[in-house]
Amino acid sequence: MTTNLVGTDGVTGEYRPAPSKTPTSRPQGLGLGDIAGAGQLERPDKLQQVRSGEIASVHSWELVTAVDGPGTRLTVFLSGCPLRCLYCHNPDTMEMRRGETVETASLVKRMLRYRRIFQRSGGGLTISGGEPLMQPQVVDRLLREAKQAGIHTAIDTSGNVGHRCTDEMLQNLDLCLLDIKSGSEETYEKVTGSNLAPTITFARRLAEAGVEVWVRFVLVPGLTDADENIEKVADLAATVGTCTRVEVLPFHQMGQDKWEELGLEYQLADVNPPTKEGVERAREIFRSRGLTVF
Ligand code: SF4
């Protein structure tokens, strides 16, 4: 577990677009130790409490502007992920047991404290990871409490365990940042170790429920950048009626050290970030489907 629990450069969790250079309010010292119930997820009773949603296994959080949704947002990174993406830049979020346990009520309190910032900036709460839906009860409670307080809500998910998201949760969700790792089945499996079908099913549910979707796609040279693969992601995004934005995120090497620290094999050490032309070409494929691309 990193001791720096607050991202300093907006790259703590999932692949994300660059944050605003001038975050309006990035409080200092937002560690997990200052809230009730913080501790390690080591006892079976704690695991049970995570399952019931009483406590959450949290990697970190941060207050950011212009990433993870509109306005200034409190982004909470929950621990645990069913995927094993080759390009994951935060592999220390993969295992739930590596997170710190925090009372969900404390997270709610923290969120409510920023209500005025959210109102002024048009921001809100984003639950990311890891994969937030590995802790569906925690997500359920945070979404409910946020909606009751009039706070805009978002989750950042691959959709791989979208079946854990209930219809009620969808009703309390304003925006889904949907990470589509690949459009070709074969490439998806190579990238993540899992399959694409659950993401497609979840994308359909989001559209049917009227939840706004921002699709995120990481462009990795030699892995996800084949035209055919990008075209399939674009075709899928184009069928999601509520998709208002696509973000093409260039691969980077910022997570490499973490893989080594964890003793995990990092297979992309020799891969360079995509060229500007390569990124633009990918964006053009999405644009050709009538999608708004960033
Ligand atoms: S979905 Fe992939 S990139 Fe995101 S946390 Fe899980 S393994 Fe890492």
PDB file of C-alpha atoms and ligand atoms in Angstrom, residues 14-15 81 83-85 87-90 93-94 129-131 158 181, ligand 1:
ATOM      1  CA  GLU A  14      -7.398   4.155 -13.832  1.00  0.00           C
ATOM      2  CA  TYR A  15      -6.167   5.519 -17.125  1.00  0.00           C
ATOM      3  CA  CYS A  81     -10.435  -5.752  -9.657  1.00  0.00           C
ATOM      4  CA  LEU A  83      -9.243  -7.893 -14.602  1.00  0.00           C
ATOM      5  CA  ARG A  84      -5.495  -8.054 -15.047  1.00  0.00           C
ATOM      6  CA  CYS A  85      -4.882  -5.458 -17.743  1.00  0.00           C
ATOM      7  CA  TYR A  87      -1.208  -1.806 -19.137  1.00  0.00           C
ATOM      8  CA  CYS A  88      -2.714  -1.264 -15.672  1.00  0.00           C
ATOM      9  CA  HIS A  89      -0.882   1.678 -14.174  1.00  0.00           C
ATOM     10  CA  ASN A  90      -2.094   0.982 -10.695  1.00  0.00           C
ATOM     11  CA  THR A  93      -5.525  -1.673  -6.714  1.00  0.00           C
ATOM     12  CA  MET A  94      -6.054  -5.174  -8.140  1.00  0.00           C
ATOM     13  CA  GLY A 129     -10.848   1.678  -8.664  1.00  0.00           C
ATOM     14  CA  GLY A 130      -9.690  -0.972  -9.178  1.00  0.00           C
ATOM     15  CA  GLU A 131     -13.176  -1.979 -10.135  1.00  0.00           C
ATOM     16  CA  SER A 158     -14.913  -1.788 -17.127  1.00  0.00           C
ATOM     17  CA  LYS A 181     -10.426  -2.221 -23.246  1.00  0.00           C
TER      18      LYS A 181
HETATM   19  S1  SF4 B   1      -9.623  -2.604 -14.974  1.00  0.00           S
HETATM   20 FE1  SF4 B   1      -7.559  -3.045 -15.684  1.00  0.00          FE
HETATM   21  S2  SF4 B   1      -6.528  -1.044 -15.636  1.00  0.00           S
HETATM   22 FE2  SF4 B   1      -8.338  -0.869 -14.346  1.00  0.00          FE
HETATM   23  S3  SF4 B   1      -7.663  -1.368 -12.264  1.00  0.00           S
HETATM   24 FE3  SF4 B   1      -8.416  -3.287 -13.206  1.00  0.00          FE
HETATM   25  S4  SF4 B   1      -6.595  -4.252 -14.040  1.00  0.00           S
HETATM   26 FE4  SF4 B   1      -6.068  -2.090 -13.679  1.00  0.00          FE
END
